[in-house]
Amino acid sequence: MRILVTGGAGFIGSHLCEKLINQGHDVICMDNFFTGSKDNIRHLMDNWNFELIRHDVTQSYLLEVDQIYHFACPASPIHYQYNPVKTIKTSVLGTIHMLGMAKRVRARLMLASTSEVYGDPNIHPQPETYWGNVNPIGIRSCYDEGKRVAETLMMDYHRQNKVDIKIIRIFNTYGPRMALNDGRVVSNFIVQALQNKNITVYGEGQQTRSFQYVDDLLNGVFKMMQKEAFIGPVNLGNPNEFTIRALAEKVIDLTGSKSKLVYQDLPSDDPAQRQPDIALARQQLDWEPIIQLEDGLRKTIPYFEEKLRRNM
Ligand code: NAD
Ligand code: UDP
């Protein structure tokens, strides 16, 4: 198949491009390199089945493809808050353009949505039937509401124009190819620990997240893309939940670091807890994550060690 991956030079997108090429597909990676990097896809550049297009999804583009994985969007709070108007344009205009393409060429389109559609949840764990608790006017809204509108657009194009859609809601995912300056908690803590710098815990570190290793996510992504007669939305995440403080202690332990924890202000609207209910994914996709946090961190730490060595 000829497959378009938007955001293909990013953390998740680059793993997706690589795995699709290994499956024998023709892959077109579209990225504007806002948070992605050529480093993530350098090893694919000589492959005849790989094409790279520098393009911003807020502008339309004509292509003929069989499938679209629409992953373009900054995902780290620091990056999506850097230019919030651009972030919401990326989600809304970008998804309209991909839906237009999917409609024109009858391609199957998957949207990478997010657990952020649940906001600061007051139902725990979060099933897909929960409509969420999102602040529409806060500093995270450009991302959360952008993705909520993107989901709405997907559903409306599906109902109105019969576009073949798939919606996944990804929970906190980590692994190699996250940027050094990504700003999300796993990469921040590993990079700080490897440099014996203070580990910046926001708030008291009692807020929770459930961390998923990237390979587990991609297994779920492929199962979802292949599944007939199921459009989602479906949660893809690891239900094992940790406090941010426990994550910091684990990272210090696994890196043998001398770093100390320092406590900084909690950003506004930072969700207090988050854990996916994955019953639907188990039932529909026969999928569940198998890589637990400690094993995933052990696979991720050497990548950051190498990256820091090369940056020095
Ligand atoms: P990332 O920042 O590493 O990747 C995003 C990619 O999209 C980058 O390569 C970036 O340059 C590109 N991009 C951003 N705006 C663009 C635009 N206007 N036009 C073209 N390209 C653009 O983040 P990631 O963690 O790989 O996230 C990928 C997708 O998965 C995002 O849609 C994100 O919302 C979603 N997601 C990720 C997580 C997670 O924990 N990693 C959780 C939920 C949802
Ligand atoms: N966090 C932290 N220190 C950091 C980065 C993040 O304590 O250096 C916290 C953040 O406040 C949040 C959690 O870790 O409670 C996860 O943050 P991240 O940015 O990774 O993703 P989120 O799930 O908030 O989108």
Short mmCIF file of N, CA and C in Angstrom, two decimals, residues 1 3 15-27 47 49 67 69 218-219 221-223 225-226:
data_model
loop_
_atom_site.label_atom_id
_atom_site.label_comp_id
_atom_site.label_asym_id
_atom_site.label_seq_id
_atom_site.Cartn_x
_atom_site.Cartn_y
_atom_site.Cartn_z
N MET A 1 0.83 -1.20 0.00
CA MET A 1 0.00 0.00 0.00
C MET A 1 0.87 1.25 0.00
N ILE A 3 1.21 4.69 1.81
CA ILE A 3 0.70 5.16 3.09
C ILE A 3 1.32 6.52 3.45
N HIS A 15 8.78 6.01 14.33
CA HIS A 15 8.68 4.56 14.55
C HIS A 15 7.63 3.95 13.62
N LEU A 16 6.57 4.69 13.41
CA LEU A 16 5.49 4.23 12.53
C LEU A 16 6.02 4.08 11.10
N CYS A 17 6.72 5.09 10.59
CA CYS A 17 7.29 5.04 9.23
C CYS A 17 8.20 3.81 9.10
N GLU A 18 9.06 3.64 10.09
CA GLU A 18 10.03 2.54 10.03
C GLU A 18 9.32 1.19 9.97
N LYS A 19 8.33 1.00 10.84
CA LYS A 19 7.64 -0.30 10.89
C LYS A 19 6.83 -0.53 9.61
N LEU A 20 6.23 0.52 9.07
CA LEU A 20 5.45 0.35 7.83
C LEU A 20 6.36 -0.03 6.67
N ILE A 21 7.55 0.57 6.62
CA ILE A 21 8.51 0.21 5.56
C ILE A 21 8.92 -1.25 5.73
N ASN A 22 9.18 -1.64 6.98
CA ASN A 22 9.56 -3.05 7.22
C ASN A 22 8.45 -4.01 6.84
N GLN A 23 7.21 -3.53 6.86
CA GLN A 23 6.08 -4.39 6.43
C GLN A 23 5.94 -4.41 4.91
N GLY A 24 6.79 -3.63 4.21
CA GLY A 24 6.80 -3.66 2.74
C GLY A 24 5.95 -2.59 2.07
N HIS A 25 5.51 -1.59 2.84
CA HIS A 25 4.68 -0.53 2.24
C HIS A 25 5.53 0.60 1.68
N ASP A 26 4.91 1.39 0.81
CA ASP A 26 5.49 2.65 0.33
C ASP A 26 5.06 3.73 1.31
N VAL A 27 6.00 4.43 1.92
CA VAL A 27 5.65 5.37 2.97
C VAL A 27 6.01 6.80 2.57
N ASN A 47 16.07 4.60 1.55
CA ASN A 47 15.17 3.51 1.20
C ASN A 47 14.24 3.96 0.07
N ASN A 49 11.45 2.91 -0.71
CA ASN A 49 10.03 2.93 -0.31
C ASN A 49 9.69 4.10 0.59
N GLN A 67 -3.83 4.74 2.61
CA GLN A 67 -4.07 4.93 4.05
C GLN A 67 -3.35 6.18 4.52
N TYR A 69 -2.08 7.91 8.25
CA TYR A 69 -1.93 7.98 9.70
C TYR A 69 -1.69 9.45 10.02
N LEU A 218 2.33 0.97 19.11
CA LEU A 218 2.29 0.70 17.67
C LEU A 218 1.60 -0.62 17.36
N ASN A 219 1.75 -1.61 18.24
CA ASN A 219 1.00 -2.85 18.03
C ASN A 219 -0.50 -2.57 18.03
N VAL A 221 -1.90 0.34 17.34
CA VAL A 221 -2.19 1.18 16.17
C VAL A 221 -2.42 0.29 14.94
N PHE A 222 -1.55 -0.69 14.73
CA PHE A 222 -1.69 -1.55 13.54
C PHE A 222 -2.94 -2.43 13.64
N LYS A 223 -3.21 -2.94 14.84
CA LYS A 223 -4.41 -3.76 14.99
C LYS A 223 -5.65 -2.93 14.68
N MET A 225 -5.83 -0.20 12.76
CA MET A 225 -5.91 0.17 11.35
C MET A 225 -6.46 -0.99 10.52
N GLN A 226 -6.16 -2.22 10.93
CA GLN A 226 -6.60 -3.38 10.14
C GLN A 226 -8.01 -3.85 10.49
#
